[in-house]
Coordinates of C-alpha atoms and ligand atoms in Angstrom, one line a residue:
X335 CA 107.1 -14.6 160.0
X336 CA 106.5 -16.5 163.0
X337 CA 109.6 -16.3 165.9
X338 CA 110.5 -19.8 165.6
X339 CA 113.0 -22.7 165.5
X340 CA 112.3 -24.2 162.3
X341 CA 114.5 -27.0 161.4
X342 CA 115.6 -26.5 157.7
X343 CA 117.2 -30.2 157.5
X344 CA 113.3 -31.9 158.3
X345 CA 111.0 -28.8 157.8
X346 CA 109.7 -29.7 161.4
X347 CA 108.6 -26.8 163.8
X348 CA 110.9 -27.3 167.1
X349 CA 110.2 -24.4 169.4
X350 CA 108.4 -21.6 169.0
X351 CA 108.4 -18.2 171.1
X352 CA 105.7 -15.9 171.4
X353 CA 106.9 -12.0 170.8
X354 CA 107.6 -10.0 173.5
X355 CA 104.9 -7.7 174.7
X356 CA 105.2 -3.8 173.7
X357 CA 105.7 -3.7 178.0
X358 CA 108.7 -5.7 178.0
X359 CA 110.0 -3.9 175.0
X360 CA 110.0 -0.9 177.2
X361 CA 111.4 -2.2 180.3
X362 CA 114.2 -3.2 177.8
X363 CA 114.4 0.0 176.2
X364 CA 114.5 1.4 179.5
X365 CA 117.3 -1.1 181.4
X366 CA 119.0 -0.3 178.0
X367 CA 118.9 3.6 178.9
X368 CA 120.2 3.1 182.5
X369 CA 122.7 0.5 181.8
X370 CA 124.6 2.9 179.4
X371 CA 124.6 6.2 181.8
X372 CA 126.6 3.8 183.8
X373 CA 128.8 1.7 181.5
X374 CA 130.2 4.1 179.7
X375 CA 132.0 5.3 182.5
X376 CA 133.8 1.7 182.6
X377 CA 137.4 1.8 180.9
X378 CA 138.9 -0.4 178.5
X379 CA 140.4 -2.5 181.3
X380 CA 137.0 -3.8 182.7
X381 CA 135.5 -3.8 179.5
X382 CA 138.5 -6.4 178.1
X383 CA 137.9 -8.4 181.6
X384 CA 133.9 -8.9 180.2
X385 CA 135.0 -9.3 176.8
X386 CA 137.5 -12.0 177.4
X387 CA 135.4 -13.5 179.7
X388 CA 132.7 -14.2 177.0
X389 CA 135.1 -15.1 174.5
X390 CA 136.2 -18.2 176.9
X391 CA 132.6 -19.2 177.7
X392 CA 131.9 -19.0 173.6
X393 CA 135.0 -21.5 173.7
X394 CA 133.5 -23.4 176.0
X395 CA 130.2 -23.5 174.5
X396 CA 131.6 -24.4 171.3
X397 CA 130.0 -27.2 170.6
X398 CA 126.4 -26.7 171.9
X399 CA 125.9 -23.6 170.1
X400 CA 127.5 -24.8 167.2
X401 CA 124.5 -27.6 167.1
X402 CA 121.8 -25.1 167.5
X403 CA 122.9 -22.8 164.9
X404 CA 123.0 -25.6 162.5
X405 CA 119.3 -26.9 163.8
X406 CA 118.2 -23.2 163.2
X407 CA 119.4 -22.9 159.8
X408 CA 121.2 -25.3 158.7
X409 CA 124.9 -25.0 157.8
X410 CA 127.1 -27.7 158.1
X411 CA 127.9 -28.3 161.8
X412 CA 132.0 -28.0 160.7
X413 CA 131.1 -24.7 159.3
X414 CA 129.1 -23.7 162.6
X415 CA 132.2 -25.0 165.0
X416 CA 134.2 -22.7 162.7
X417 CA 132.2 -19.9 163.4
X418 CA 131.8 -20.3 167.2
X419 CA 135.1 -20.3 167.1
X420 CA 135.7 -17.1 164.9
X421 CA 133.6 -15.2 167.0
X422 CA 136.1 -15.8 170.5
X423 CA 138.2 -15.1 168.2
X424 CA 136.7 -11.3 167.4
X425 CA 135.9 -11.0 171.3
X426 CA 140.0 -11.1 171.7
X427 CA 140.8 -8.9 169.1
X428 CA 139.1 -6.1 169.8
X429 CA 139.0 -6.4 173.6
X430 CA 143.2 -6.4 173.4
X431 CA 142.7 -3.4 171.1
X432 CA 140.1 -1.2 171.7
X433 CA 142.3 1.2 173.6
X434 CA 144.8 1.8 170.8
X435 CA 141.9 1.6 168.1
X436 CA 140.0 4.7 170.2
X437 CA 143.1 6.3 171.7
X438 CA 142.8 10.3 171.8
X439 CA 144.1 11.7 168.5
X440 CA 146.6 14.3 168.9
X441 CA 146.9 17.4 166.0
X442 CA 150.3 18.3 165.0
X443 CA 152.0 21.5 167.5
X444 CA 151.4 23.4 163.8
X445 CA 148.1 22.4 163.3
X446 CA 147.1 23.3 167.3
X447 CA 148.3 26.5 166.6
X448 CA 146.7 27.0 163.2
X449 CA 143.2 26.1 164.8
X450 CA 144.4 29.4 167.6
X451 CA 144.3 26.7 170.5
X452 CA 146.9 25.9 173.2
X453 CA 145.9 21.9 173.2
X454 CA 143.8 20.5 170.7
X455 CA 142.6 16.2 170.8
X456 CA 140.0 14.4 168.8
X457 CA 138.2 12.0 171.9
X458 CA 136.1 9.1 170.7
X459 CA 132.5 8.6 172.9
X460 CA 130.2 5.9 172.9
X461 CA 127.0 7.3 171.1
X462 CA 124.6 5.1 173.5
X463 CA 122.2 2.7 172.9
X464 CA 122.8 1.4 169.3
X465 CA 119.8 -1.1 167.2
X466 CA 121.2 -4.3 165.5
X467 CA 119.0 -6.1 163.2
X468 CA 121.0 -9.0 161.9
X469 CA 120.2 -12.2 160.1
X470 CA 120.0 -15.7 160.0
X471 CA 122.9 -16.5 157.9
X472 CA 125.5 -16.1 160.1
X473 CA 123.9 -16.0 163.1
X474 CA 126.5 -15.5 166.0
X475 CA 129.0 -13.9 163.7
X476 CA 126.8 -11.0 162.2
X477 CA 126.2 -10.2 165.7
X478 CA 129.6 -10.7 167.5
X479 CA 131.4 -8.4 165.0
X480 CA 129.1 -5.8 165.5
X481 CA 128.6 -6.4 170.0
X482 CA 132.3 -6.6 170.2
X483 CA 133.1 -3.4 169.0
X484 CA 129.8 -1.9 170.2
X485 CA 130.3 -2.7 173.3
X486 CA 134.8 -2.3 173.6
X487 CA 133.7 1.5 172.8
X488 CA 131.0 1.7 175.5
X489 CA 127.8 1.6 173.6
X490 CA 125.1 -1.1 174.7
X491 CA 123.2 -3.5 172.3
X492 CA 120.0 -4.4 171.6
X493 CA 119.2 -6.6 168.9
X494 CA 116.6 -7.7 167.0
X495 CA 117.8 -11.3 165.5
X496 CA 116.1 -12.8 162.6
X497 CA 112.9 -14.7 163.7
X498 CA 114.1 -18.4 162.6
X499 CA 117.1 -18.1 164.9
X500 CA 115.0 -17.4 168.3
X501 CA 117.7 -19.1 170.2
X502 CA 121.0 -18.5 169.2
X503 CA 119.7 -15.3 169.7
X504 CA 118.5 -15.8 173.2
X505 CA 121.8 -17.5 173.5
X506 CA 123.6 -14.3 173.3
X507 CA 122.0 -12.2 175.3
X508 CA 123.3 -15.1 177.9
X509 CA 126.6 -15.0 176.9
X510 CA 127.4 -11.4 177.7
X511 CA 125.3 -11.5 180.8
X512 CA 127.1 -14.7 182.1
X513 CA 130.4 -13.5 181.5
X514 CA 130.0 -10.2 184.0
X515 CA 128.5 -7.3 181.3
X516 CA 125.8 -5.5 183.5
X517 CA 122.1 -6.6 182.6
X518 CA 121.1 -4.3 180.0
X519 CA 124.0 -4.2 178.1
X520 CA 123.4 -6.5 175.4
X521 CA 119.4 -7.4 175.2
X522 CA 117.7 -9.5 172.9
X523 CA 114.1 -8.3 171.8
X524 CA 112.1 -11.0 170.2
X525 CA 109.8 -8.8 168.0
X526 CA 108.8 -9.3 164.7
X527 CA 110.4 -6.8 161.7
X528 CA 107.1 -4.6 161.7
X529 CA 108.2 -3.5 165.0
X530 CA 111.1 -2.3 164.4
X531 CA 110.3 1.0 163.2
X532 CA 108.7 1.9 166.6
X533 CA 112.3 0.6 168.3
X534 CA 114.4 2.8 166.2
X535 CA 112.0 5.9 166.6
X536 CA 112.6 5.5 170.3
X537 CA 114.1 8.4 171.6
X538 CA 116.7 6.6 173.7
X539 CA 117.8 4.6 171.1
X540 CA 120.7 6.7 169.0
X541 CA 121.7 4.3 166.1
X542 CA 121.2 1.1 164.5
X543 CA 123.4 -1.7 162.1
X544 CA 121.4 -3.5 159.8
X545 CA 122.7 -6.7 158.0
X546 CA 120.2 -8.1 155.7
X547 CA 118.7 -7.6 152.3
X548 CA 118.2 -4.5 150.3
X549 CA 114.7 -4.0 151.4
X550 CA 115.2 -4.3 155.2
X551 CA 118.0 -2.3 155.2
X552 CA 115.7 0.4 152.9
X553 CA 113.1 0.4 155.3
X554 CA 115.3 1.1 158.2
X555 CA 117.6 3.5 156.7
X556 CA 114.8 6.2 155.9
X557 CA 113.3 5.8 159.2
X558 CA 116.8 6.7 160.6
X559 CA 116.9 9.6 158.2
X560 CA 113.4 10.5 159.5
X561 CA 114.9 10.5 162.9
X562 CA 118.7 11.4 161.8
X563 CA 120.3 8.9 163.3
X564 CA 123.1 6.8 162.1
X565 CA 123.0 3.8 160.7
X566 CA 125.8 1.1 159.2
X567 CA 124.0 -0.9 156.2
X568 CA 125.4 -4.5 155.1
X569 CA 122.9 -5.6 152.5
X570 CA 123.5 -8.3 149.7
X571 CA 126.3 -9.1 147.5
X572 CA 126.7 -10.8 144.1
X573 CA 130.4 -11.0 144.5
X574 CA 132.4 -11.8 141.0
X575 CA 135.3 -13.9 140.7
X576 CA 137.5 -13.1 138.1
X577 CA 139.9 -15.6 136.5
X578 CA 142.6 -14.3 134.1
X579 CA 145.4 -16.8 131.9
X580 CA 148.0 -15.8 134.7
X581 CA 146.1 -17.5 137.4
X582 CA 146.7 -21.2 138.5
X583 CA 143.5 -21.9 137.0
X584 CA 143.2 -25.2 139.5
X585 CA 143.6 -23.4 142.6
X586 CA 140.8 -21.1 141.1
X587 CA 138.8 -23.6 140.1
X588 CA 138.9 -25.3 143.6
X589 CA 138.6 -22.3 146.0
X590 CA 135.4 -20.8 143.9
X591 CA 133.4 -24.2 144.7
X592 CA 134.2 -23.3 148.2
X593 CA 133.3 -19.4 147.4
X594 CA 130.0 -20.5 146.4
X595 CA 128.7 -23.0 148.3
X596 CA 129.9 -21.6 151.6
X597 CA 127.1 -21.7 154.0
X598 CA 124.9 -23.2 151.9
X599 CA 125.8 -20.5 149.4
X600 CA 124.4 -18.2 151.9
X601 CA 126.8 -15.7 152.3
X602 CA 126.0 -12.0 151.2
X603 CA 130.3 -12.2 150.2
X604 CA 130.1 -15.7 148.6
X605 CA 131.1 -15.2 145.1
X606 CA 128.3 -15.5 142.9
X607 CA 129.5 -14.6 139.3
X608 CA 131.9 -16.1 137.4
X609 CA 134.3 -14.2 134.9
X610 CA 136.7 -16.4 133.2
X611 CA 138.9 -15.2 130.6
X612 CA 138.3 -17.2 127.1
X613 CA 141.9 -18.3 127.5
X614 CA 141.0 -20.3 130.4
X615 CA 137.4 -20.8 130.0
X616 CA 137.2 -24.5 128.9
X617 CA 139.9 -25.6 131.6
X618 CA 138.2 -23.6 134.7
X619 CA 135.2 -24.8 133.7
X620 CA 135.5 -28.3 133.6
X621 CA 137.8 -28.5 136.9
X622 CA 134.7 -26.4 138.6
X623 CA 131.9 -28.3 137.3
X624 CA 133.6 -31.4 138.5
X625 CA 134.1 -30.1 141.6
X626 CA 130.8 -29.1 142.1
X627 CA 129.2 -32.2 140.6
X628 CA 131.2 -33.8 143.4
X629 CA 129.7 -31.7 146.1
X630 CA 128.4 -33.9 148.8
X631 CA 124.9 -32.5 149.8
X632 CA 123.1 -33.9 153.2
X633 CA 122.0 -34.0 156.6
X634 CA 124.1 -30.5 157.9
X635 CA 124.8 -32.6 161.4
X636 CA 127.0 -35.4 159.8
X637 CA 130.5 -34.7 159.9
X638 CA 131.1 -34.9 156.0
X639 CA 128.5 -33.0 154.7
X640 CA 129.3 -30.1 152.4
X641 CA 126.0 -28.5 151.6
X642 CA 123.2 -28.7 153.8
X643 CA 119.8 -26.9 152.9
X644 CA 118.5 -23.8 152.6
X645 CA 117.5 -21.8 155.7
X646 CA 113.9 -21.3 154.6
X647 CA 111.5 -23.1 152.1
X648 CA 111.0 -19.1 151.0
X649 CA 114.7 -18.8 150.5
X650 CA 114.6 -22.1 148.2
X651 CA 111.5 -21.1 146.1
X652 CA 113.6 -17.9 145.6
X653 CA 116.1 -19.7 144.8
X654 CA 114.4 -22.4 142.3
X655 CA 112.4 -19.1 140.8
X656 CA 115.5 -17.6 139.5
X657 CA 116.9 -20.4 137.9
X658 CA 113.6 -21.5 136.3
X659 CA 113.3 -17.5 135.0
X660 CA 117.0 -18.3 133.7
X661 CA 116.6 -21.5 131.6
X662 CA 113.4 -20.2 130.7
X663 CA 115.5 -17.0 128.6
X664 CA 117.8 -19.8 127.6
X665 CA 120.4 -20.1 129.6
X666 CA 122.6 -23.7 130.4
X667 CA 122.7 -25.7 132.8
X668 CA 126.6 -26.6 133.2
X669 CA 126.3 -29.1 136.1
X670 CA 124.1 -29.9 138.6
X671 CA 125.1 -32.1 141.7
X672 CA 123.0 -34.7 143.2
X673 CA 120.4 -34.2 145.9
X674 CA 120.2 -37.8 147.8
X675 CA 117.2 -39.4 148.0
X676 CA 115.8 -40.3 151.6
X677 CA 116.5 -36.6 152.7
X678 CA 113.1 -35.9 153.8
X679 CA 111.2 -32.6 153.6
X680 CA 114.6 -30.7 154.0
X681 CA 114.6 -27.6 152.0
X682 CA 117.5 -28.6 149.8
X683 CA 118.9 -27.0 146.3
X684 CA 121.4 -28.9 144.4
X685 CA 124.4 -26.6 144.0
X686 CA 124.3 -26.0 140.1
X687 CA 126.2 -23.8 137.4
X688 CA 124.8 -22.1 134.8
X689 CA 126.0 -20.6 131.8
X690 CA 125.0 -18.2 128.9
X691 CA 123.6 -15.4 131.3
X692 CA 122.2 -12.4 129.5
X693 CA 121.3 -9.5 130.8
X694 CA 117.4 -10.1 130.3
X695 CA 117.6 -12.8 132.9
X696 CA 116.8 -11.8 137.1
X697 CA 120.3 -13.9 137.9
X698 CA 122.5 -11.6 135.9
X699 CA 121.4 -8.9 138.4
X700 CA 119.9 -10.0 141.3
X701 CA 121.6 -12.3 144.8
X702 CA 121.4 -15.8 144.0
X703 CA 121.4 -16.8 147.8
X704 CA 122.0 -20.1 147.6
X705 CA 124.3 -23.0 145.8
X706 CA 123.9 -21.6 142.3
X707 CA 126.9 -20.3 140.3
X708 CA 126.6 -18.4 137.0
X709 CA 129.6 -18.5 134.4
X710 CA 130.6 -15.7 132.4
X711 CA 133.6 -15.6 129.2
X712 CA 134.8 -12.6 129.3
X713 CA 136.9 -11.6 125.9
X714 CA 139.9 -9.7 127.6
X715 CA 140.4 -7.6 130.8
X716 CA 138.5 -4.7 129.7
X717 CA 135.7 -7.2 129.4
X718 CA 136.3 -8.9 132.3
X719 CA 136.0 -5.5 134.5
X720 CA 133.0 -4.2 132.6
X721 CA 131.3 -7.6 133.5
X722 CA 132.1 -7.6 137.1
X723 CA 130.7 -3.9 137.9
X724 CA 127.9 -5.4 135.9
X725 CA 125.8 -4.7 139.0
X726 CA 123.9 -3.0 141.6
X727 CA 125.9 -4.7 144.2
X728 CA 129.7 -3.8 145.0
X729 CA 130.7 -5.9 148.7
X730 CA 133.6 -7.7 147.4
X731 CA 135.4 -9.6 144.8
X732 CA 137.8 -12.0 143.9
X733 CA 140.1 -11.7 141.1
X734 CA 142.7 -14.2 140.4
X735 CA 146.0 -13.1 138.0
X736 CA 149.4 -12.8 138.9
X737 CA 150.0 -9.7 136.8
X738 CA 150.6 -6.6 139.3
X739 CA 149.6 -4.5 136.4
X740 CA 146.0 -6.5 135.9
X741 CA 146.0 -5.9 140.1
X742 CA 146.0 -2.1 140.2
X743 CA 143.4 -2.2 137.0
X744 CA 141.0 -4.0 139.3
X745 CA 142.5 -2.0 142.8
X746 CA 141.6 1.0 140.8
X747 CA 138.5 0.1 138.8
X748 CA 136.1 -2.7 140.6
X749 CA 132.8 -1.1 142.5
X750 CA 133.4 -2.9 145.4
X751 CA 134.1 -2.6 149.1
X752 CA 137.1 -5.1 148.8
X753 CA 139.0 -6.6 146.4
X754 CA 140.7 -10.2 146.8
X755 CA 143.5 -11.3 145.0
X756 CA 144.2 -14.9 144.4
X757 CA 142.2 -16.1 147.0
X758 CA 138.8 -15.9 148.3
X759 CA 136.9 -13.2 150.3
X760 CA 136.4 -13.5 153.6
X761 CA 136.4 -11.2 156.9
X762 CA 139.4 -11.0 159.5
X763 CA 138.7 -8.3 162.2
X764 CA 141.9 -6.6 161.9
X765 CA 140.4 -5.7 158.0
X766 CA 137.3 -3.0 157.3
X767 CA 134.4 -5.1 155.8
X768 CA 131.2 -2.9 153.8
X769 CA 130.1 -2.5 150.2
X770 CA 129.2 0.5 148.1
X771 CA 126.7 0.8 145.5
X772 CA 123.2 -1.0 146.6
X773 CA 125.4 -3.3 149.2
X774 CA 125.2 -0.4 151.7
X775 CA 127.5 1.9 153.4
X776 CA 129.6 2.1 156.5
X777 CA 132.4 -0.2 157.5
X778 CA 132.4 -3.4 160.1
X779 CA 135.5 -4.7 161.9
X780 CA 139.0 -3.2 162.3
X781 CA 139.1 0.9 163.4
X782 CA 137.1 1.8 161.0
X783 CA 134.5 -0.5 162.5
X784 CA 134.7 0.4 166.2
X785 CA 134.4 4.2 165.4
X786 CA 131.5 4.0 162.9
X787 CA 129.0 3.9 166.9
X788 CA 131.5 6.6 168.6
X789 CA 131.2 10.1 168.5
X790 CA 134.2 11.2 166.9
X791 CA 134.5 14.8 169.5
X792 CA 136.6 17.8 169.0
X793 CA 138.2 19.3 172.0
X794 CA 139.7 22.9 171.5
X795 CA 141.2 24.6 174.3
X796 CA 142.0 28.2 174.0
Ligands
LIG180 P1 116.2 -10.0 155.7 O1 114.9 -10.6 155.4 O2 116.4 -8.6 155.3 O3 116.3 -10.1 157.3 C1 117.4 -9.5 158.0 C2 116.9 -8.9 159.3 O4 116.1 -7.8 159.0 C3 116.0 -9.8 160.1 O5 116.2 -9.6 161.5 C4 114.6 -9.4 159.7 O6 113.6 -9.8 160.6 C5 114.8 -7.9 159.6 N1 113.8 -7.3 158.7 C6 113.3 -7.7 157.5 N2 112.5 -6.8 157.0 C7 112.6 -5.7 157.8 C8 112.0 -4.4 157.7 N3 111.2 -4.0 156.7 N4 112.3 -3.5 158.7 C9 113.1 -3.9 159.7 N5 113.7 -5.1 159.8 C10 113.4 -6.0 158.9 O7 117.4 -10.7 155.2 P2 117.7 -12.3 155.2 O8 116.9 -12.9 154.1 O9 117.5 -12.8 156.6 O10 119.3 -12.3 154.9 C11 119.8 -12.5 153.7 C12 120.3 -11.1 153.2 O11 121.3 -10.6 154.0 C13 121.0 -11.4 151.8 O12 120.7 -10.3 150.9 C14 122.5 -11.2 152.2 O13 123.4 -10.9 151.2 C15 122.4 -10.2 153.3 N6 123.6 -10.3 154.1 C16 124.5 -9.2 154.1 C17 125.7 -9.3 154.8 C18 126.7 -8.2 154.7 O14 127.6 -8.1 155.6 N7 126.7 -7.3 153.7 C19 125.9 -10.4 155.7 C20 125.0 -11.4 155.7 C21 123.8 -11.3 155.0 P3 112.6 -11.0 160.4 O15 113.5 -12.3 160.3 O16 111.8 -11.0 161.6 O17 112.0 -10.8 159.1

């Protein structure tokens, strides 16, 4: 894939960057090396002064960024304001709480004297210089909630952005660096994905993060094991959303148009799979089809547009293929909204629902990464569980029911990194974010987070 900015809304080629040469890699590798033996000596206090620092220039910046992120890949420019602004958001957080997140951990007297020491602490260390290969879909945010931490802990970044978002990528390696972080800190590398291997291999590189699909995050998992370093995985999602006859069945039906169609649908936590208890199947489903029927699609730079393209004409064959392999074994097409005409060569999906999924068709258990929703009636609760672990995936879900009993069924039963009641999932730094199962492993955001990079190390004194 070629390192450039393609516009998704024209399908026109805007800038294009040659990759970096495997000489500038290293003088990366190595400023990334330095920089560390140095920063990590820094305490929290200068490290808040840098973060908050970026965090006001983000502010600042709001608006410009917010307009290249939607010219790179195409969300809706209110959805790309909102993220800008998330991500100063993020900066704050965890530069006001880094120190009490990574505070020294102190063993009970007992426990000291149980281990035969006279003092006894648990320190958390930076581990160094720490890989991030991120994607396009968020493009600011996948890499803010990992730098912020990263970097509040004393680790340095490099990172190696998805190649259709050249410059928001570029962009950050600016921001850090303009707000006061020394050079070397936080580095872009604009290489393609067959060179990351050779990266992560490096011997002065200790760890990487990888947000992305299940075969990147394959590939750069075993050639971490090969070199037994760490990694934190954040792969794909096919989210359900469960509706059950306590729920308000038209605050469902509203918030899972929004649930799917976020970002263009391209969310690894939008909710993909709809469960809806016979009970309430016939009203959920004609409030969401006419919700989603309603969807204004367009031009992601006018103010009212709801769903914009898809990032990548791939992405949209992908997406077409697995609806055409589901109608193909039958299945219905509920709604579909309308695509106007006089869009151009955008790469554009209608956002669409489908129903009578079986288990022969690709949707039923593969990421639909894009506008399309598939509807499932589920007979009773058991039925409703069984369908929503009815999956490799397990990021998040949303259930709706007001029953606390029907709660702790799904606290206690769902395959999934989170569970969100009544409501819609979504991340807040002060909350862990990961999957299980074929989603990955390893927690963003919150303390869990910030620590999954640090090297968690005993001190015993005699
Ligand atoms: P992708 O193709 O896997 O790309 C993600 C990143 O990995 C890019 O930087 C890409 O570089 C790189 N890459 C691709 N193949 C690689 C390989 N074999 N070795 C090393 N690096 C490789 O994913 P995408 O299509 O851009 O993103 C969509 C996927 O990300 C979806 O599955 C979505 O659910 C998932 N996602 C998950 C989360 C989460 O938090 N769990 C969040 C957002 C997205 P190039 O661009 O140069 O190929």
């Amino acid at each position: 894939m070629a390192i450039a900015t393609v516009n998704p809304a024209t399908g026109q080629t805007l800038r294009t960057f040659e990759p970096y040469s495997e000489a500038a890699v290293e003088q990366r590798l190595a400023r990334a090396e330095q920089t560390f033996a140095q920063y990590r000596l820094t305490d929290f206090g200068r490290r808040a002064q840098l973060m908050h620092r970026a965090a006001e220039l983000l502010d600042a910046d709001q608006e410009t960024i917010a307009r290249l992120m939607t010219t790179e890949m195409g969300k809706p420019l209110t959805a790309a304001r909102a993220e800008a602004a998330k991500c100063a958001k993020a900066m704050r957080w965890y530069a006001d709480r880094a120190p009490a997140l990574l505070a020294d951990e102190h063993p009970s007297a007992e426990d000291v004297a149980d281990a035969g020491a006279s003092r006894a602490l648990v320190r958390y260390r930076p581990l160094g210089v720490v890989l991030a290969v991120m994607p396009w879909n968020f493009p600011l945010w996948q890499v803010v909630r990992f730098a912020a931490p990263a970097l509040m802990a004393g680790n340095v970044g490099l990172l190696k952005h998805a190649s259709n978002v050249p410059q928001t990528a570029l962009y950050l390696e600016d921001l850090f660096r303009g707000a006061g972080f020394p050079d070397g800190c936080f580095q872009t590398l604009l290489i393609e994905s067959s060179r990351v291997e050779a990266v992560l291999r490096d011997r002065r590189v200790a760890a990487a993060t990888l947000t992305g699909s299940e075969g990147a995050g394959r590939s750069v998992a075993s050639v971490a094991g090969d070199e037994v370093k760490k990694t934190v995985l954040e792969l794909g999602g096919s989210d359900p959303f469960v509706v059950l006859p306590s729920a308000d069945v038209a605050a469902a039906a509203r918030t899972a148009v929004t649930a799917r169609v976020q970002n263009n649908g391209q969310s690894c936590i939008a909710a993909k799979r709809f469960i809806v208890h016979q009970q309430v199947y016939g009203e959920f489903l004609e409030a969401f089809t006419a919700r989603m029927r309603a969807l204004r699609v367009g031009d992601p730079l006018r103010e009212e547009t709801e769903v914009g393209p898809l990032a990548t004409a791939q992405g949209r064959e992908e997406l077409a293929e697995l609806v055409a392999d589901a109608l193909a074994l039958g299945a219905t097409v509920e709604c579909e909204a309308e695509v106007p005409e006089g869009l151009g060569a955008g790469w554009y999906h209608p956002p669409t629902v489908l129903s009578g999924i079986t288990p022969q068709m690709r949707i039923h258990h593969e990421e639909a990464f894009g506008p399309v929703a598939t509807l499932y009636r589920a007979e009773d609760l058991d039925h409703a569980v069984a369908l929503a672990n009815d999956t490799p995936f397990g990021l998040s879900s949303n259930v709706w029911t007001t029953d606390p009993e029907e709660q702790d069924r799904f606290i206690r039963d769902v395959q999934a990194g989170g569970v969100f009641f009544n409501g819609m999932t979504a991340s807040h730094p002060a909350l862990p974010f990961g999957g299980v199962r074929r989603s990955g492993y390893g927690r963003e955001l919150s303390g869990h987070g910030i620590r999954e990079f640090c090297n968690v190390t005993t001190v015993w004194i005699s």
